[in-house]
Short mmCIF file of C-alpha atoms in Angstrom, two decimals:
data_model
loop_
_atom_site.label_atom_id
_atom_site.label_comp_id
_atom_site.label_asym_id
_atom_site.label_seq_id
_atom_site.Cartn_x
_atom_site.Cartn_y
_atom_site.Cartn_z
CA UNK A 1 194.51 88.67 71.88
CA UNK A 2 194.99 92.17 73.29
CA UNK A 3 198.60 92.17 72.14
CA UNK A 4 197.59 91.15 68.62
CA UNK A 5 195.03 93.96 68.39
CA UNK A 6 197.59 96.50 69.58
CA UNK A 7 200.09 95.23 67.00
CA UNK A 8 197.43 95.69 64.36
CA UNK A 9 196.52 99.19 65.50
CA UNK A 10 200.16 100.19 65.68
CA UNK A 11 200.66 99.08 62.10
CA UNK A 12 197.51 100.71 60.74
CA UNK A 13 197.78 103.97 62.70
CA UNK A 14 201.55 104.09 62.14
CA UNK A 15 202.04 105.31 65.70
CA UNK A 16 202.96 103.46 68.93
CA UNK A 17 200.95 105.91 71.03
CA UNK A 18 198.05 103.41 70.71
CA UNK A 19 199.99 101.17 73.14
CA UNK A 20 200.65 103.85 75.68
CA UNK A 21 197.15 105.31 75.90
CA UNK A 22 194.29 102.83 75.67
CA UNK A 23 191.70 105.58 75.83
CA UNK A 24 193.11 107.84 73.14
CA UNK A 25 190.45 108.94 70.64
CA UNK A 26 191.74 107.51 67.38
CA UNK A 27 189.45 109.55 65.12
CA UNK A 28 189.99 112.89 66.86
CA UNK A 29 193.76 112.41 66.94
CA UNK A 30 193.64 111.65 63.19
CA UNK A 31 195.18 108.22 63.79
CA UNK A 32 192.25 106.49 62.14
CA UNK A 33 190.20 107.72 59.16
CA UNK A 34 187.54 105.93 57.11
CA UNK A 35 190.22 104.29 55.01
CA UNK A 36 192.31 103.01 57.91
CA UNK A 37 189.11 101.94 59.63
CA UNK A 38 188.32 99.75 56.62
CA UNK A 39 191.79 98.21 56.82
CA UNK A 40 191.19 97.50 60.48
CA UNK A 41 187.92 95.70 59.70
CA UNK A 42 189.60 93.52 57.08
CA UNK A 43 192.47 92.74 59.45
CA UNK A 44 190.07 91.79 62.26
CA UNK A 45 188.24 89.48 59.88
CA UNK A 46 191.45 87.86 58.64
CA UNK A 47 193.16 87.47 62.03
CA UNK A 48 190.26 86.74 64.34
CA UNK A 49 187.62 85.46 61.92
CA UNK A 50 185.20 88.09 63.20
CA UNK A 51 183.16 89.86 60.53
CA UNK A 52 182.17 93.40 61.42
CA UNK A 53 180.45 95.33 58.66
CA UNK A 54 181.23 99.03 58.20
CA UNK A 55 177.70 100.21 59.01
CA UNK A 56 177.29 97.91 61.98
CA UNK A 57 179.24 99.91 64.53
CA UNK A 58 179.00 103.59 65.30
CA UNK A 59 182.25 105.57 65.25
CA UNK A 60 181.78 106.15 68.98
CA UNK A 61 181.82 102.37 69.59
CA UNK A 62 185.31 101.96 68.17
CA UNK A 63 187.01 105.28 68.86
CA UNK A 64 189.66 104.05 71.34
CA UNK A 65 192.01 101.02 71.43
CA UNK A 66 190.22 99.77 74.58
CA UNK A 67 186.81 99.95 72.91
CA UNK A 68 188.11 98.02 69.89
CA UNK A 69 189.58 95.35 72.17
CA UNK A 70 186.29 95.14 74.09
CA UNK A 71 184.34 94.78 70.83
CA UNK A 72 186.53 91.92 69.61
CA UNK A 73 186.37 90.25 73.01
CA UNK A 74 182.56 90.46 72.99
CA UNK A 75 182.43 88.88 69.56
CA UNK A 76 184.90 86.05 69.99
CA UNK B 1 151.05 121.46 47.08
CA UNK B 2 154.69 120.57 47.58
CA UNK B 3 156.74 119.39 50.56
CA UNK B 4 157.66 122.36 52.78
CA UNK B 5 156.66 124.86 50.13
CA UNK B 6 153.67 127.14 50.33
CA UNK B 7 151.09 127.99 52.96
CA UNK B 8 148.87 124.95 52.23
CA UNK B 9 151.60 122.55 53.24
CA UNK B 10 152.35 124.38 56.47
CA UNK B 11 148.67 124.48 57.42
CA UNK B 12 148.50 120.75 56.81
CA UNK B 13 151.63 120.36 58.92
CA UNK B 14 149.93 122.08 61.88
CA UNK B 15 146.89 119.81 61.49
CA UNK B 16 149.16 116.78 61.52
CA UNK B 17 151.11 117.99 64.56
CA UNK B 18 148.05 118.36 66.83
CA UNK B 19 147.18 114.64 67.18
CA UNK B 20 150.91 113.77 67.24
CA UNK B 21 151.53 116.09 70.19
CA UNK B 22 148.45 114.79 72.04
CA UNK B 23 149.58 111.18 71.54
CA UNK B 24 153.15 112.07 72.48
CA UNK B 25 152.17 113.88 75.67
CA UNK B 26 149.96 110.94 76.67
CA UNK B 27 153.03 108.70 76.10
CA UNK B 28 151.19 106.63 73.49
CA UNK B 29 153.20 105.04 70.65
CA UNK B 30 153.25 107.28 67.58
CA UNK B 31 154.18 104.74 64.93
CA UNK B 32 150.75 103.93 63.50
CA UNK B 33 149.66 107.53 63.46
CA UNK B 34 152.96 108.66 61.92
CA UNK B 35 152.74 106.07 59.14
CA UNK B 36 149.13 106.94 58.33
CA UNK B 37 149.91 110.67 58.37
CA UNK B 38 152.89 110.12 56.05
CA UNK B 39 150.79 108.11 53.61
CA UNK B 40 148.14 110.85 53.62
CA UNK B 41 150.63 113.67 52.99
CA UNK B 42 152.35 111.75 50.19
CA UNK B 43 149.03 111.05 48.48
CA UNK B 44 148.00 114.72 48.80
CA UNK B 45 151.32 115.99 47.41
CA UNK B 46 151.44 113.54 44.51
CA UNK B 47 147.68 113.68 43.79
CA UNK B 48 147.82 116.27 40.97
CA UNK B 49 150.24 113.95 39.20
CA UNK B 50 148.44 110.64 39.33
CA UNK B 51 151.10 108.88 37.21
CA UNK B 52 153.74 109.63 39.85
CA UNK B 53 151.48 108.33 42.57
CA UNK B 54 151.03 105.00 40.77
CA UNK B 55 154.79 104.75 40.10
CA UNK B 56 155.46 105.40 43.73
CA UNK B 57 152.98 102.73 44.87
CA UNK B 58 154.55 100.23 42.45
CA UNK B 59 158.03 101.12 43.72
CA UNK B 60 156.96 100.72 47.32
CA UNK B 61 155.45 97.29 46.74
CA UNK B 62 158.38 96.10 44.64
CA UNK B 63 160.93 97.13 47.26
CA UNK B 64 158.93 95.57 50.07
CA UNK B 65 158.54 92.27 48.21
CA UNK B 66 162.26 92.24 47.31
CA UNK B 67 163.28 92.91 50.91
CA UNK B 68 160.95 90.27 52.35
CA UNK B 69 161.96 87.64 49.78
CA UNK B 70 165.65 88.32 50.28
CA UNK B 71 165.25 88.25 54.05
CA UNK B 72 163.63 84.83 54.04
CA UNK B 73 166.24 83.43 51.61
CA UNK B 74 169.06 84.95 53.62
CA UNK B 75 167.73 83.47 56.85
CA UNK B 76 167.85 80.00 55.34
CA UNK B 77 171.50 80.52 54.37
CA UNK B 78 172.79 81.20 57.88
CA UNK B 79 176.58 81.57 57.86
CA UNK B 80 176.91 80.33 54.28
CA UNK B 81 175.63 83.47 52.61
CA UNK B 82 175.52 83.63 48.82
CA UNK B 83 177.07 86.73 47.29
CA UNK B 84 175.49 86.10 43.87
CA UNK B 85 171.99 86.04 45.31
CA UNK B 86 172.75 89.20 47.29
CA UNK B 87 173.92 91.02 44.16
CA UNK B 88 170.81 89.93 42.30
CA UNK B 89 168.54 91.46 44.93
CA UNK B 90 170.74 94.52 45.15
CA UNK B 91 170.36 95.02 41.40
CA UNK B 92 166.61 94.47 41.61
CA UNK B 93 166.30 97.06 44.32
CA UNK B 94 168.42 99.53 42.37
CA UNK B 95 166.70 98.95 39.01
CA UNK B 96 163.84 101.48 39.41
CA UNK B 97 166.32 104.26 40.22
CA UNK B 98 168.56 103.35 37.27
CA UNK B 99 165.57 103.33 34.91
CA UNK B 100 164.40 106.66 36.24
CA UNK B 101 167.86 108.27 35.91
CA UNK B 102 168.29 106.91 32.36
CA UNK B 103 164.89 108.25 31.32
CA UNK B 104 165.67 111.60 32.93
CA UNK B 105 168.94 111.88 31.01
CA UNK B 106 167.01 112.03 27.72
CA UNK B 107 169.21 109.58 25.86
CA UNK B 108 166.28 108.58 23.69
CA UNK B 109 165.57 105.90 26.24
CA UNK B 110 162.25 106.72 27.82
CA UNK B 111 160.73 104.47 30.41
CA UNK B 112 158.85 106.95 32.53
CA UNK B 113 157.94 104.05 34.76
CA UNK B 114 159.63 105.08 37.98
CA UNK B 115 159.92 108.82 37.66
CA UNK B 116 158.45 110.15 40.82
CA UNK B 117 159.57 112.72 43.34
CA UNK B 118 161.67 111.13 46.06
CA UNK B 119 162.84 107.98 44.29
CA UNK B 120 166.51 108.94 44.69
CA UNK B 121 166.19 109.20 48.44
CA UNK B 122 163.88 106.25 48.96
CA UNK B 123 166.28 103.97 47.09
CA UNK B 124 169.00 104.64 49.67
CA UNK B 125 166.75 103.38 52.40
CA UNK B 126 165.75 100.14 50.72
CA UNK B 127 169.30 99.46 49.48
CA UNK B 128 170.60 99.93 53.01
CA UNK B 129 168.14 97.31 54.23
CA UNK B 130 169.14 94.77 51.55
CA UNK B 131 172.83 95.33 52.33
CA UNK B 132 172.36 94.93 56.07
CA UNK B 133 170.22 91.83 55.59
CA UNK B 134 173.20 90.37 53.73
CA UNK B 135 175.48 91.48 56.57
CA UNK B 136 173.21 89.62 58.96
CA UNK B 137 172.51 92.75 61.02
CA UNK B 138 168.85 93.07 60.00
CA UNK B 139 167.08 89.93 61.04
CA UNK B 140 163.46 90.90 60.70
CA UNK B 141 161.41 93.39 58.66
CA UNK B 142 157.90 94.04 59.84
CA UNK B 143 155.40 95.51 57.40
CA UNK B 144 154.54 98.48 59.62
CA UNK B 145 158.22 99.17 60.41
CA UNK B 146 159.08 99.14 56.74
CA UNK B 147 156.20 101.46 55.81
CA UNK B 148 156.97 103.82 58.70
CA UNK B 149 160.67 104.03 57.84
CA UNK B 150 160.31 104.34 54.08
CA UNK B 151 157.37 106.73 54.03
CA UNK B 152 158.24 109.29 56.74
CA UNK B 153 156.96 112.30 54.83
CA UNK B 154 159.30 114.89 56.28
CA UNK B 155 162.32 113.22 54.70
CA UNK B 156 160.47 111.73 51.72
CA UNK B 157 161.79 113.87 48.90
CA UNK B 158 165.07 115.31 50.16
CA UNK B 159 166.60 113.59 53.17
CA UNK B 160 168.26 113.50 55.66
CA UNK B 161 168.85 109.83 54.86
CA UNK B 162 168.19 107.89 58.03
CA UNK B 163 169.16 104.23 58.66
CA UNK B 164 166.47 101.69 59.37
CA UNK B 165 167.99 100.26 62.54
CA UNK B 166 168.49 103.69 64.06
CA UNK B 167 165.04 104.85 62.98
CA UNK B 168 163.23 101.80 64.27
CA UNK B 169 164.97 102.12 67.63
CA UNK B 170 163.31 105.53 67.96
CA UNK B 171 159.99 104.05 66.83
CA UNK B 172 160.18 101.17 69.30
CA UNK B 173 161.19 103.32 72.27
CA UNK B 174 158.86 106.32 72.36
CA UNK B 175 160.17 109.08 74.65
CA UNK B 176 158.48 109.73 77.99
CA UNK B 177 156.45 112.92 78.41
CA UNK B 178 159.35 115.10 79.53
CA UNK B 179 161.65 113.88 76.75
CA UNK B 180 158.91 114.25 74.17
CA UNK B 181 158.15 117.83 75.20
CA UNK B 182 161.83 118.66 74.87
CA UNK B 183 161.85 117.02 71.45
CA UNK B 184 158.85 119.11 70.40
CA UNK B 185 160.55 122.29 71.64
CA UNK B 186 163.74 121.49 69.74
CA UNK B 187 161.69 120.46 66.72
CA UNK B 188 159.80 123.74 66.59
CA UNK B 189 163.05 125.70 66.85
CA UNK B 190 164.62 123.65 64.05
CA UNK B 191 161.53 124.13 61.93
CA UNK B 192 161.66 127.88 62.48
CA UNK B 193 165.39 128.02 61.75
CA UNK B 194 164.75 126.05 58.56
CA UNK B 195 162.04 128.50 57.49
CA UNK B 196 164.43 131.43 58.03
CA UNK B 197 167.22 129.66 56.11
CA UNK B 198 165.09 128.56 53.18
CA UNK B 199 162.61 131.38 52.77
CA UNK B 200 164.70 134.39 53.78
CA UNK B 201 168.45 133.72 53.56
CA UNK B 202 168.35 131.39 50.54
CA UNK B 203 166.13 133.84 48.68
CA UNK B 204 168.51 136.71 49.48
CA UNK B 205 171.47 134.65 48.25
CA UNK B 206 169.51 133.77 45.14
CA UNK B 207 169.31 137.48 44.29
CA UNK B 208 173.09 137.33 43.99
CA UNK B 209 172.85 134.28 41.73
CA UNK B 210 170.48 136.18 39.44
CA UNK B 211 172.73 139.26 39.57
CA UNK B 212 175.74 137.26 38.33
CA UNK B 213 173.77 135.22 35.79
CA UNK B 214 175.65 134.42 32.57
CA UNK B 215 179.06 135.33 34.00
CA UNK B 216 181.63 136.58 31.50
CA UNK B 217 184.73 137.68 33.40
CA UNK B 218 186.66 135.82 36.07
CA UNK B 219 185.32 138.17 38.74
CA UNK B 220 181.73 137.46 37.68
CA UNK B 221 182.40 133.72 37.78
CA UNK B 222 183.73 134.08 41.32
CA UNK B 223 180.68 136.13 42.31
CA UNK B 224 178.37 133.58 40.74
CA UNK B 225 180.02 130.57 42.44
CA UNK B 226 179.99 132.15 45.88
CA UNK B 227 176.36 133.28 45.60
CA UNK B 228 175.32 129.91 44.20
CA UNK B 229 177.20 128.01 46.93
CA UNK B 230 175.72 130.13 49.70
CA UNK B 231 172.26 129.83 48.12
CA UNK B 232 172.58 126.04 47.87
CA UNK B 233 173.64 125.84 51.50
CA UNK B 234 170.76 127.90 52.92
CA UNK B 235 168.22 126.26 50.63
CA UNK B 236 169.28 122.71 51.39
CA UNK B 237 170.31 123.12 55.02
CA UNK B 238 167.03 124.99 55.53
CA UNK B 239 165.04 122.16 53.99
CA UNK B 240 166.95 119.65 56.11
CA UNK B 241 166.30 121.64 59.30
CA UNK B 242 162.56 121.74 58.54
CA UNK B 243 162.58 118.01 57.85
CA UNK B 244 164.53 117.28 61.04
CA UNK B 245 162.26 119.53 63.14
CA UNK B 246 159.14 117.87 61.76
CA UNK B 247 160.59 114.42 62.41
CA UNK B 248 161.29 115.38 66.04
CA UNK B 249 157.66 116.35 66.58
CA UNK B 250 156.63 113.01 65.06
CA UNK B 251 158.88 111.27 67.60
CA UNK B 252 161.88 110.52 65.36
CA UNK B 253 165.28 111.97 66.13
CA UNK B 254 166.37 112.31 62.49
CA UNK B 255 170.14 112.64 61.95
CA UNK B 256 171.82 115.98 61.20
CA UNK B 257 172.63 116.78 57.59
CA UNK B 258 174.82 119.92 57.73
CA UNK B 259 177.37 121.16 60.24
CA UNK B 260 179.01 124.48 59.27
CA UNK B 261 180.44 123.15 55.98
CA UNK B 262 182.24 126.38 55.10
CA UNK B 263 184.63 126.22 58.07
CA UNK B 264 186.24 123.02 56.70
CA UNK B 265 190.04 122.96 56.61
CA UNK B 266 190.23 120.30 53.89
CA UNK B 267 187.96 118.49 51.43
CA UNK B 268 187.68 115.41 53.62
CA UNK B 269 186.36 117.57 56.42
CA UNK B 270 183.98 119.27 54.00
CA UNK B 271 182.32 115.92 53.25
CA UNK B 272 181.96 115.30 56.98
CA UNK B 273 180.02 118.55 57.21
CA UNK B 274 178.08 118.91 53.93
CA UNK B 275 175.07 116.69 53.18
CA UNK B 276 176.43 114.41 55.89
CA UNK B 277 173.83 111.66 55.72
CA UNK B 278 174.53 111.25 51.99
CA UNK B 279 178.31 111.16 52.31
CA UNK B 280 178.16 108.85 55.35
CA UNK B 281 175.82 106.56 53.40
CA UNK B 282 178.30 106.41 50.54
CA UNK B 283 181.16 105.94 53.00
CA UNK B 284 179.52 103.00 54.77
CA UNK B 285 177.84 101.28 51.86
CA UNK B 286 180.07 101.98 48.87
CA UNK B 287 183.54 103.28 49.76
CA UNK B 288 184.21 100.99 52.74
CA UNK B 289 182.91 97.92 50.96
CA UNK B 290 184.83 98.69 47.78
CA UNK B 291 188.00 99.18 49.83
CA UNK B 292 187.46 95.96 51.79
CA UNK B 293 187.08 94.00 48.55
CA UNK B 294 190.16 95.71 47.11
CA UNK B 295 192.28 94.97 50.20
CA UNK B 296 191.14 91.34 50.41
CA UNK B 297 191.59 90.77 46.68
CA UNK B 298 194.89 92.69 46.58
CA UNK B 299 193.63 94.68 43.58
CA UNK B 300 196.12 97.51 43.95
CA UNK B 301 199.85 97.63 44.51
CA UNK B 302 199.72 100.21 47.29
CA UNK B 303 197.11 101.35 49.78
CA UNK B 304 197.37 104.87 48.46
CA UNK B 305 196.53 103.81 44.89
CA UNK B 306 193.63 101.77 46.22
CA UNK B 307 192.33 104.67 48.27
CA UNK B 308 192.58 107.06 45.32
CA UNK B 309 190.61 104.72 43.07
CA UNK B 310 188.13 104.20 45.91
CA UNK B 311 187.55 107.94 46.29
CA UNK B 312 187.14 108.39 42.52
CA UNK B 313 184.63 105.55 42.20
CA UNK B 314 182.72 106.67 45.29
CA UNK B 315 182.33 110.28 44.20
CA UNK B 316 181.68 109.43 40.54
CA UNK B 317 178.73 107.29 41.62
CA UNK B 318 177.56 110.09 43.90
CA UNK B 319 177.69 112.50 40.96
CA UNK B 320 175.73 110.09 38.76
CA UNK B 321 173.16 109.70 41.51
CA UNK B 322 172.42 113.45 41.26
CA UNK B 323 171.62 112.90 37.60
CA UNK B 324 173.21 111.56 34.42
CA UNK B 325 174.04 115.02 33.10
CA UNK B 326 177.55 116.21 32.30
CA UNK B 327 177.63 118.80 35.10
CA UNK B 328 176.77 116.25 37.82
CA UNK B 329 179.19 113.65 36.48
CA UNK B 330 181.99 116.23 36.37
CA UNK B 331 181.08 117.41 39.87
CA UNK B 332 181.45 113.85 41.17
CA UNK B 333 184.75 113.23 39.38
CA UNK B 334 186.07 116.59 40.55
CA UNK B 335 185.42 115.79 44.19
CA UNK B 336 186.78 112.26 43.75
CA UNK B 337 189.97 113.74 42.35
CA UNK B 338 190.20 116.31 45.16
CA UNK B 339 189.77 113.62 47.82
CA UNK B 340 192.38 111.40 46.17
CA UNK B 341 194.87 114.27 45.90
CA UNK B 342 194.19 115.29 49.52
CA UNK B 343 194.82 111.73 50.67
CA UNK B 344 198.09 111.45 48.74
CA UNK B 345 199.26 114.90 49.88
CA UNK B 346 198.43 114.28 53.55
CA UNK B 347 200.13 110.88 53.57
CA UNK B 348 203.23 111.83 51.59
CA UNK B 349 204.00 115.46 52.27
CA UNK B 350 206.60 116.20 54.94
CA UNK B 351 205.60 119.84 54.69
CA UNK B 352 202.00 118.94 55.62
CA UNK B 353 202.99 116.82 58.58
CA UNK B 354 205.31 119.51 59.86
CA UNK B 355 202.90 122.46 59.62
CA UNK B 356 199.39 121.02 59.74
CA UNK B 357 198.74 122.17 63.30
CA UNK B 358 200.02 125.71 62.84
CA UNK B 359 197.58 128.59 62.70
CA UNK B 360 198.75 130.12 59.43
CA UNK B 361 198.70 126.74 57.71
CA UNK B 362 195.14 126.07 58.81
CA UNK B 363 194.07 129.51 57.62
CA UNK B 364 195.62 129.04 54.18
CA UNK B 365 194.22 125.51 53.94
CA UNK B 366 190.74 126.77 54.86
CA UNK B 367 190.89 129.49 52.19
CA UNK B 368 192.01 127.06 49.48
CA UNK B 369 189.37 124.52 50.52
CA UNK B 370 186.61 127.14 50.46
CA UNK B 371 187.53 128.13 46.92
CA UNK B 372 187.81 124.54 45.73
CA UNK B 373 184.37 123.90 47.20
CA UNK B 374 182.91 126.98 45.50
CA UNK B 375 184.40 125.90 42.18
CA UNK B 376 182.71 122.54 42.73
CA UNK B 377 179.37 124.30 43.11
CA UNK B 378 180.05 126.20 39.89
CA UNK B 379 180.45 122.83 38.14
CA UNK B 380 177.35 121.51 39.87
CA UNK B 381 175.25 124.52 38.86
CA UNK B 382 175.72 123.78 35.18
CA UNK B 383 176.88 127.34 34.43
CA UNK B 384 180.19 125.99 33.04
CA UNK B 385 179.01 122.99 31.02
#
């Protein structure tokens, strides 16, 4: 699962730094903006069958690769 | 009497604060008192215009009934949620605002039914609840919670636009004495800052707006836009600060609405700093959802095209929300276009990627952004069209 999420993030953020640093702040480093975030939500729904709506999570809940992985783990 | 305008209102505010502070210091829940106080203030403000008061009461009941009906239907659906039913309730909830905007536009179509102060802002709150009921995030709507959230008088006519789940968390977990006293201290400071912004700085800036009235030359247009932009900022940020400060004292940690908008390096950053609760509302409830539908349905050939259309739609609707007049519609389209161009430029330009972190680039980008923003305010002001 973790590997799949990292693949996804790497594709959406267009940067492999997401693999190296699990605690990197994706919004501050401009790796993720509102648009890419939307793509991520769609991808999570399609690949894991987990529906997360855009207003459900705060930006601070999904700002690092590790937090995203933890969120998906908690939901699956 | 109007909200945050004139001595009468501020005297009333002091009267309302006294019981709130006593309750807060005694660590008693504030929700019932806050709701009653809000209802009282709204009635007093709208009283001279009885028609508006009746419209408002009708709106309130309609929205509550819609939300409760949709909630009970949605609960029965479980995982198999119906999108058609959702859209029906969404339309029902939006209808009063649409009618009011159409009547306001003076297109010969006059249903003065829902024209009351605050309808634009109240609609956001009830729409948000319908949308999140569909999402399955809101599972219950209590009568008192709904009234408390919708009516909070400090944000009744002008925002900030809070979210029900965040708001009701504050309502359900009243601060302890120490936290409450800190909240009151912060609240009073915000209130004071708001008074200085709105009644001193905005009025000074407005002198400039009057000075450059009916601009003729380019220089006068520039003077007018800058004065108008600065005036709008102090007026609106001042109002927001007063509303936030008042909310604090009533036990609600209302969200921020402005964060130094004029330091923005690009237009995207500007919308993260200017009227933040409005742009975040549009981001979460319109832009993101439009984009998710577009991505799932493969509506556009590339993500960049999709994003550009998304920005245009998002900002056009935001412009129309301000009012169905040419200046507001153009203002929305203008910002939609700017956001789309910024997105394309930042994704495609090698020059941008190479220099974006350099000091000179950021300085130039800031200067261009500031002027684009000021031109936007010129459009918004109606001085051009």
